[in-house]
Amino acid sequence: MKNPVRVAVTGAAGQIGYSLLFRIASGSMLGQDQPVILQLLEVTPALKALSGVVMELQDGAFPLLAGVVTTDDPMVAFKDADYALLVGAMPRKAGMERGDLLSANGGIFKPQGEALSEVASRNVKVLVVGNPANTNALIAQQNAPKLDPKQFTAMVRLDHNRALSQLSAKTGKPVGSIKKMTIWGNHSSTQYPDLSQTTVDGTPALELVDQAWYESDFIPTVAKRGAAIIEARGSSSAASAASAAVDHMRDWALGTAEGDWVSMGIPSDGSYGVPEGLIYGFPVTVKNGEYSIVQGLDISEFSRGRMDATAHELEEERAAVRELGLV
Ligand code: NAX
């Protein structure tokens, strides 16, 4: 058995936390030979609810769960953390302008970035789930000068998984037969779920579906799936979001499958003409805990337009948080 690693989770008493913590404790994220110490951060009023979640974690009797810390102090939650999943965020409320939303989230992600910079493991892998995830990741990253910017990522994996399942349903082929799916850009309605490289049982996906379905059905269904779930369930996606977070971290820690790739929101290095520094969804492979952008893909005119539109939205968000002095 390996030595335990420390996994920090923020917003741990929330909906996503309620699924996520149990998946991490069970070994789904880091493997069945990897004990974990959970370091859970919540706002002070939610600590009581969190203590109930901790009782349930204890009652799970997970052999890999080597300890649980609960706190309302980021400096405690992130101390020596090897992995940090930043789930807690300020949701958009009715009538809230984007500037208000970004400013409220700046109040969360700036101090969390600073705390990670000071006390986390020097190799910490950070995943931001809380929305607006890409720009929250940028805020945390820009306030963590002692860490490598590449250590900060945002979650587009739920969109990636939604795209796999939509294509699977359309073609009648299992999800496992689908390779090389990509979500480019922002985790928002401007995201671009790209089938141009995707294969189903080795056949190009775009030979199996028509362009009209791709443009008018597939892309909007994936991009608006979150709203459809709120409409049906009365609350936003939680278990599927937790599952996607587990997938993202597992692949980052343990590597991607040969001959395939996954989508991660990562700092752009300028690849594919994406403005440098934006936290943007790219196709990536992972080896030895390091991700690399898949290079050399042909970008059609259709793809170019979609990729630029979502980049433009992220540039606007970046300009807004710059103006607020958050980055
Ligand atoms: P909940 O409102 O159920 O839980 C959020 C929790 O975060 C609450 O318990 C709250 O007390 C806590 N929190 C707030 N500020 C905090 C702080 N400064 N430090 C620590 N904890 C804090 O939301 P939930 O459904 O769990 O969703 C969490 C976030 O994930 C939201 O921002 C949501 O929009 C986002 N999502 C992101 C997705 C993605 O694909 N990137 C998909 C699912 C989800 O919508």
Short mmCIF file of C-alpha atoms and ligand atoms in Angstrom, two decimals:
data_model
loop_
_atom_site.label_atom_id
_atom_site.label_comp_id
_atom_site.label_asym_id
_atom_site.label_seq_id
_atom_site.Cartn_x
_atom_site.Cartn_y
_atom_site.Cartn_z
CA MET A 1 0.00 0.00 0.00
CA LYS A 2 1.26 3.48 -0.87
CA ASN A 3 1.56 6.37 1.61
CA PRO A 4 -1.65 8.44 1.88
CA VAL A 5 -2.03 11.54 -0.29
CA ARG A 6 -3.93 14.65 0.75
CA VAL A 7 -7.01 15.61 -1.26
CA ALA A 8 -8.57 19.00 -0.52
CA VAL A 9 -12.20 19.55 -1.53
CA THR A 10 -13.96 22.91 -1.19
CA GLY A 11 -17.73 23.26 -0.98
CA ALA A 12 -17.63 19.81 0.57
CA ALA A 13 -21.10 20.02 2.15
CA GLY A 14 -22.75 20.92 -1.17
CA GLN A 15 -24.56 18.77 -3.70
CA ILE A 16 -21.50 17.80 -5.74
CA GLY A 17 -19.49 17.18 -2.57
CA TYR A 18 -22.11 14.69 -1.42
CA SER A 19 -21.29 12.44 -4.39
CA LEU A 20 -17.67 13.35 -4.86
CA LEU A 21 -16.28 12.59 -1.40
CA PHE A 22 -17.56 9.01 -1.43
CA ARG A 23 -16.09 8.34 -4.88
CA ILE A 24 -12.69 9.67 -3.78
CA ALA A 25 -12.80 7.65 -0.54
CA SER A 26 -13.68 4.48 -2.47
CA GLY A 27 -10.53 4.72 -4.61
CA SER A 28 -12.31 5.58 -7.88
CA MET A 29 -10.16 8.67 -8.39
CA LEU A 30 -6.63 7.66 -7.49
CA GLY A 31 -6.72 3.87 -7.54
CA GLN A 32 -7.37 0.98 -5.22
CA ASP A 33 -3.82 1.07 -3.83
CA GLN A 34 -3.86 4.76 -2.88
CA PRO A 35 -5.03 5.78 0.61
CA VAL A 36 -6.35 9.34 0.89
CA ILE A 37 -6.69 11.96 3.60
CA LEU A 38 -9.64 14.26 2.83
CA GLN A 39 -9.20 17.93 3.79
CA LEU A 40 -12.63 19.53 3.53
CA LEU A 41 -13.27 23.25 3.31
CA GLU A 42 -16.62 24.91 3.89
CA VAL A 43 -17.95 28.30 4.91
CA THR A 44 -18.50 28.53 8.68
CA PRO A 45 -22.33 28.18 8.60
CA ALA A 46 -22.02 24.91 6.62
CA LEU A 47 -19.60 23.21 9.04
CA LYS A 48 -22.43 21.55 10.95
CA ALA A 49 -23.87 20.03 7.78
CA LEU A 50 -20.34 19.00 6.84
CA SER A 51 -19.97 17.17 10.15
CA GLY A 52 -22.97 15.06 9.09
CA VAL A 53 -21.32 14.22 5.79
CA VAL A 54 -18.19 13.21 7.70
CA MET A 55 -20.28 10.87 9.87
CA GLU A 56 -21.53 9.24 6.67
CA LEU A 57 -17.97 8.95 5.36
CA GLN A 58 -17.05 7.19 8.60
CA ASP A 59 -20.06 4.91 8.18
CA GLY A 60 -18.82 3.99 4.70
CA ALA A 61 -15.88 2.23 6.42
CA PHE A 62 -13.70 2.89 3.39
CA PRO A 63 -10.42 0.97 3.71
CA LEU A 64 -8.58 3.68 1.73
CA LEU A 65 -9.80 6.61 3.85
CA ALA A 66 -6.81 7.43 6.07
CA GLY A 67 -8.20 10.60 7.66
CA VAL A 68 -10.63 13.51 7.37
CA VAL A 69 -10.00 17.15 8.26
CA THR A 70 -12.80 19.75 8.24
CA THR A 71 -12.22 23.47 8.39
CA ASP A 72 -13.35 26.92 7.31
CA ASP A 73 -9.75 28.07 6.79
CA PRO A 74 -8.15 27.58 3.33
CA MET A 75 -4.69 27.57 4.92
CA VAL A 76 -5.69 24.44 6.85
CA ALA A 77 -7.61 22.78 4.01
CA PHE A 78 -4.80 23.21 1.48
CA LYS A 79 -1.89 22.38 3.81
CA ASP A 80 0.36 19.93 1.93
CA ALA A 81 -2.52 19.08 -0.44
CA ASP A 82 -1.48 16.90 -3.37
CA TYR A 83 -4.81 17.39 -5.11
CA ALA A 84 -7.29 20.25 -4.71
CA LEU A 85 -10.82 20.16 -6.09
CA LEU A 86 -12.32 23.63 -5.87
CA VAL A 87 -16.05 23.01 -6.01
CA GLY A 88 -17.51 25.71 -3.75
CA ALA A 89 -18.40 28.87 -5.64
CA MET A 90 -20.92 31.68 -5.71
CA PRO A 91 -23.80 30.70 -8.00
CA ARG A 92 -25.38 33.22 -10.34
CA LYS A 93 -28.57 34.55 -8.74
CA ALA A 94 -31.52 36.10 -10.55
CA GLY A 95 -30.71 39.61 -11.70
CA MET A 96 -26.97 39.22 -11.12
CA GLU A 97 -24.75 40.80 -13.78
CA ARG A 98 -21.65 39.00 -14.96
CA GLY A 99 -19.46 41.57 -13.22
CA ASP A 100 -21.20 40.88 -9.88
CA LEU A 101 -20.76 37.14 -10.37
CA LEU A 102 -17.08 37.45 -11.22
CA SER A 103 -16.48 39.80 -8.34
CA ALA A 104 -18.23 37.49 -5.84
CA ASN A 105 -16.17 34.55 -7.10
CA GLY A 106 -13.01 36.63 -6.95
CA GLY A 107 -13.66 36.92 -3.23
CA ILE A 108 -13.46 33.11 -3.06
CA PHE A 109 -10.83 32.13 -5.64
CA LYS A 110 -8.26 34.88 -4.97
CA PRO A 111 -7.69 33.91 -1.32
CA GLN A 112 -7.84 30.23 -2.24
CA GLY A 113 -5.14 30.74 -4.90
CA GLU A 114 -3.02 32.61 -2.36
CA ALA A 115 -3.44 29.84 0.21
CA LEU A 116 -2.59 27.11 -2.31
CA SER A 117 0.52 29.07 -3.26
CA GLU A 118 1.64 29.24 0.35
CA VAL A 119 0.82 25.87 1.84
CA ALA A 120 -0.07 23.20 -0.75
CA SER A 121 2.34 20.54 -1.95
CA ARG A 122 4.65 22.08 -4.58
CA ASN A 123 3.23 19.50 -7.02
CA VAL A 124 -0.43 20.10 -6.21
CA LYS A 125 -2.87 19.42 -9.05
CA VAL A 126 -5.79 21.85 -8.91
CA LEU A 127 -9.17 21.32 -10.58
CA VAL A 128 -11.73 24.12 -10.52
CA VAL A 129 -15.34 22.91 -10.81
CA GLY A 130 -17.16 25.93 -9.34
CA ASN A 131 -18.58 28.23 -12.00
CA PRO A 132 -17.59 30.20 -13.98
CA ALA A 133 -14.99 27.43 -13.81
CA ASN A 134 -12.47 28.58 -16.44
CA THR A 135 -12.23 32.12 -15.14
CA ASN A 136 -12.29 31.05 -11.49
CA ALA A 137 -9.30 28.83 -12.33
CA LEU A 138 -7.59 31.83 -13.90
CA ILE A 139 -8.19 33.91 -10.75
CA ALA A 140 -6.79 31.19 -8.47
CA GLN A 141 -3.82 30.62 -10.77
CA GLN A 142 -2.92 34.30 -11.05
CA ASN A 143 -2.91 34.60 -7.27
CA ALA A 144 -0.61 31.64 -6.77
CA PRO A 145 2.80 32.99 -7.80
CA LYS A 146 4.73 30.18 -6.11
CA LEU A 147 3.09 27.45 -8.20
CA ASP A 148 3.46 26.59 -11.88
CA PRO A 149 0.49 28.03 -13.85
CA LYS A 150 0.06 24.58 -15.45
CA GLN A 151 -1.01 23.22 -12.06
CA PHE A 152 -4.39 25.00 -12.45
CA THR A 153 -7.11 23.41 -14.58
CA ALA A 154 -10.86 23.80 -15.07
CA MET A 155 -13.49 21.15 -15.64
CA VAL A 156 -14.92 20.60 -19.11
CA ARG A 157 -15.04 16.85 -18.54
CA LEU A 158 -18.76 16.83 -17.81
CA ASP A 159 -19.33 18.37 -21.24
CA HIS A 160 -16.96 15.78 -22.73
CA ASN A 161 -18.88 12.94 -21.08
CA ARG A 162 -22.22 14.42 -22.16
CA ALA A 163 -20.91 14.55 -25.74
CA LEU A 164 -19.83 10.88 -25.57
CA SER A 165 -23.23 9.81 -24.31
CA GLN A 166 -25.16 11.82 -26.93
CA LEU A 167 -23.09 10.35 -29.75
CA SER A 168 -23.42 6.88 -28.29
CA ALA A 169 -27.22 7.22 -28.21
CA LYS A 170 -27.32 8.53 -31.77
CA THR A 171 -25.12 5.80 -33.26
CA GLY A 172 -26.30 2.96 -31.02
CA LYS A 173 -22.68 2.15 -30.17
CA PRO A 174 -21.31 1.90 -26.64
CA VAL A 175 -19.52 4.88 -25.11
CA GLY A 176 -16.33 2.78 -24.94
CA SER A 177 -16.22 2.53 -28.75
CA ILE A 178 -15.95 6.34 -29.08
CA LYS A 179 -12.49 7.91 -29.19
CA LYS A 180 -11.01 11.39 -29.65
CA MET A 181 -13.88 13.57 -28.48
CA THR A 182 -12.96 17.21 -27.84
CA ILE A 183 -14.58 20.07 -25.93
CA TRP A 184 -12.88 23.31 -26.91
CA GLY A 185 -13.13 26.48 -24.86
CA ASN A 186 -15.32 27.63 -22.03
CA HIS A 187 -17.58 25.53 -19.79
CA SER A 188 -20.54 27.61 -20.93
CA SER A 189 -23.03 27.69 -23.76
CA THR A 190 -20.27 28.87 -26.16
CA GLN A 191 -18.27 25.65 -25.71
CA TYR A 192 -17.52 23.74 -28.90
CA PRO A 193 -18.07 19.98 -28.72
CA ASP A 194 -16.06 18.89 -31.77
CA LEU A 195 -16.75 15.65 -33.63
CA SER A 196 -14.34 16.31 -36.49
CA GLN A 197 -11.66 14.02 -35.06
CA THR A 198 -13.98 11.62 -33.25
CA THR A 199 -14.24 7.96 -34.23
CA VAL A 200 -16.87 5.34 -33.38
CA ASP A 201 -15.48 1.81 -33.59
CA GLY A 202 -12.76 3.30 -35.79
CA THR A 203 -15.16 5.00 -38.24
CA PRO A 204 -15.14 8.83 -38.38
CA ALA A 205 -18.17 10.05 -36.44
CA LEU A 206 -19.04 12.59 -39.12
CA GLU A 207 -19.55 9.72 -41.60
CA LEU A 208 -22.20 8.29 -39.26
CA VAL A 209 -24.23 11.43 -38.51
CA ASP A 210 -25.31 14.26 -40.78
CA GLN A 211 -24.14 17.84 -40.49
CA ALA A 212 -27.63 19.09 -39.62
CA TRP A 213 -27.82 16.80 -36.57
CA TYR A 214 -24.28 17.77 -35.59
CA GLU A 215 -24.89 21.52 -35.76
CA SER A 216 -28.53 21.85 -34.75
CA ASP A 217 -29.00 18.96 -32.35
CA PHE A 218 -25.74 17.59 -30.94
CA ILE A 219 -23.89 20.84 -30.20
CA PRO A 220 -26.82 22.66 -28.53
CA THR A 221 -27.91 19.54 -26.62
CA VAL A 222 -24.44 19.13 -25.10
CA ALA A 223 -24.03 22.84 -24.44
CA LYS A 224 -27.45 23.20 -22.81
CA ARG A 225 -27.58 19.89 -20.98
CA GLY A 226 -27.02 21.57 -17.62
CA ALA A 227 -30.16 23.68 -18.08
CA ALA A 228 -32.18 20.59 -19.13
CA ILE A 229 -31.15 18.84 -15.92
CA ILE A 230 -32.14 21.81 -13.76
CA GLU A 231 -35.50 21.88 -15.55
CA ALA A 232 -36.13 18.15 -14.93
CA ARG A 233 -34.53 17.64 -11.53
CA GLY A 234 -35.11 21.00 -9.94
CA SER A 235 -31.40 21.21 -9.06
CA SER A 236 -28.23 21.40 -11.08
CA SER A 237 -26.20 18.35 -12.12
CA ALA A 238 -24.39 16.95 -9.14
CA ALA A 239 -23.61 13.22 -9.35
CA SER A 240 -22.57 13.51 -13.01
CA ALA A 241 -20.44 16.55 -12.18
CA ALA A 242 -18.77 14.64 -9.34
CA SER A 243 -18.16 11.72 -11.67
CA ALA A 244 -16.58 14.01 -14.26
CA ALA A 245 -14.32 15.54 -11.59
CA VAL A 246 -13.19 12.03 -10.63
CA ASP A 247 -12.50 11.25 -14.32
CA HIS A 248 -10.52 14.48 -14.80
CA MET A 249 -8.31 13.94 -11.76
CA ARG A 250 -7.87 10.20 -12.38
CA ASP A 251 -6.66 10.76 -15.92
CA TRP A 252 -4.38 13.62 -14.86
CA ALA A 253 -2.87 11.50 -12.07
CA LEU A 254 -2.78 8.10 -13.76
CA GLY A 255 -2.64 8.92 -17.50
CA THR A 256 -4.88 8.70 -20.55
CA ALA A 257 -5.48 5.54 -22.60
CA GLU A 258 -3.24 4.81 -25.59
CA GLY A 259 -4.83 6.03 -28.83
CA ASP A 260 -7.31 8.33 -27.13
CA TRP A 261 -7.45 11.72 -25.46
CA VAL A 262 -9.63 13.67 -23.03
CA SER A 263 -10.72 17.31 -22.72
CA MET A 264 -9.30 19.51 -19.97
CA GLY A 265 -9.55 23.25 -19.34
CA ILE A 266 -5.88 24.26 -19.18
CA PRO A 267 -3.77 27.40 -19.65
CA SER A 268 -3.39 28.05 -23.36
CA ASP A 269 0.18 28.10 -24.68
CA GLY A 270 -1.08 29.67 -27.92
CA SER A 271 -1.75 26.30 -29.62
CA TYR A 272 -4.41 26.43 -32.33
CA GLY A 273 -4.39 30.23 -32.17
CA VAL A 274 -6.02 30.31 -28.73
CA PRO A 275 -4.87 33.46 -26.91
CA GLU A 276 -2.11 32.58 -24.48
CA GLY A 277 -3.01 32.29 -20.82
CA LEU A 278 -6.74 31.69 -21.20
CA ILE A 279 -7.97 28.61 -19.34
CA TYR A 280 -9.45 26.89 -22.37
CA GLY A 281 -10.74 23.38 -23.10
CA PHE A 282 -8.21 21.45 -25.22
CA PRO A 283 -7.75 17.83 -26.26
CA VAL A 284 -4.96 16.47 -24.07
CA THR A 285 -3.04 13.29 -23.38
CA VAL A 286 -1.42 12.64 -20.01
CA LYS A 287 1.78 10.75 -19.20
CA ASN A 288 3.55 10.62 -15.83
CA GLY A 289 1.18 13.18 -14.35
CA GLU A 290 1.88 15.81 -17.07
CA TYR A 291 -0.68 16.79 -19.66
CA SER A 292 0.14 17.84 -23.23
CA ILE A 293 -2.12 19.40 -25.85
CA VAL A 294 -2.73 17.10 -28.82
CA GLN A 295 -0.98 18.86 -31.71
CA GLY A 296 -1.35 18.81 -35.48
CA LEU A 297 -5.14 18.49 -35.77
CA ASP A 298 -6.77 19.92 -38.90
CA ILE A 299 -9.08 22.78 -37.98
CA SER A 300 -11.93 23.35 -40.45
CA GLU A 301 -13.46 26.74 -41.07
CA PHE A 302 -16.51 25.65 -39.07
CA SER A 303 -14.33 24.63 -36.13
CA ARG A 304 -12.30 27.83 -36.36
CA GLY A 305 -15.41 29.98 -36.00
CA ARG A 306 -16.64 28.03 -32.98
CA MET A 307 -13.21 27.96 -31.32
CA ASP A 308 -12.77 31.70 -31.79
CA ALA A 309 -16.24 32.49 -30.41
CA THR A 310 -15.64 30.63 -27.15
CA ALA A 311 -12.12 32.13 -26.89
CA HIS A 312 -13.66 35.56 -27.33
CA GLU A 313 -16.03 34.95 -24.42
CA LEU A 314 -13.11 33.89 -22.22
CA GLU A 315 -11.15 36.98 -23.25
CA GLU A 316 -14.08 39.12 -22.17
CA GLU A 317 -14.22 37.34 -18.82
CA ARG A 318 -10.47 37.83 -18.42
CA ALA A 319 -10.79 41.53 -19.22
CA ALA A 320 -13.59 41.83 -16.63
CA VAL A 321 -11.58 40.20 -13.84
CA ARG A 322 -8.54 42.31 -14.78
CA GLU A 323 -10.67 45.39 -14.42
CA LEU A 324 -11.76 44.17 -10.99
CA GLY A 325 -8.08 43.79 -10.03
CA LEU A 326 -8.50 40.04 -9.46
CA VAL A 327 -5.73 38.92 -11.81
P1 NAX B 1 -24.00 23.75 -3.80
O1 NAX B 1 -24.53 25.12 -3.65
O2 NAX B 1 -24.85 22.56 -3.46
O3 NAX B 1 -22.67 23.61 -2.93
C1 NAX B 1 -21.66 24.57 -2.94
C2 NAX B 1 -21.02 24.55 -1.57
O4 NAX B 1 -19.91 25.44 -1.61
C3 NAX B 1 -21.95 25.03 -0.45
O5 NAX B 1 -22.00 24.04 0.55
C4 NAX B 1 -21.28 26.31 0.04
O6 NAX B 1 -21.42 26.49 1.44
C5 NAX B 1 -19.84 26.06 -0.35
N1 NAX B 1 -19.01 27.27 -0.46
C6 NAX B 1 -19.38 28.50 -0.89
N2 NAX B 1 -18.35 29.34 -0.77
C7 NAX B 1 -17.32 28.65 -0.27
C8 NAX B 1 -15.99 28.99 0.11
N3 NAX B 1 -15.53 30.23 -0.03
N4 NAX B 1 -15.20 28.01 0.60
C9 NAX B 1 -15.66 26.77 0.75
N5 NAX B 1 -16.92 26.39 0.44
C10 NAX B 1 -17.73 27.32 -0.07
O7 NAX B 1 -23.45 23.65 -5.30
P2 NAX B 1 -23.06 22.37 -6.15
O8 NAX B 1 -24.26 21.87 -6.86
O9 NAX B 1 -22.27 21.43 -5.32
O10 NAX B 1 -22.14 23.04 -7.27
C11 NAX B 1 -20.90 23.62 -6.95
C12 NAX B 1 -20.37 24.41 -8.13
O11 NAX B 1 -20.14 23.58 -9.25
C13 NAX B 1 -21.31 25.51 -8.62
O12 NAX B 1 -20.54 26.68 -8.87
C14 NAX B 1 -21.83 24.97 -9.93
O13 NAX B 1 -22.21 25.99 -10.82
C15 NAX B 1 -20.61 24.22 -10.42
N6 NAX B 1 -20.81 23.23 -11.48
C16 NAX B 1 -19.83 23.10 -12.40
C17 NAX B 1 -19.88 22.15 -13.40
C18 NAX B 1 -18.78 22.02 -14.40
O14 NAX B 1 -18.95 21.21 -15.32
N7 NAX B 1 -17.67 22.74 -14.34
C19 NAX B 1 -21.07 21.27 -13.52
C20 NAX B 1 -21.88 21.16 -12.28
C21 NAX B 1 -22.02 22.42 -11.49
O15 NAX B 1 -23.02 23.20 -12.09
#
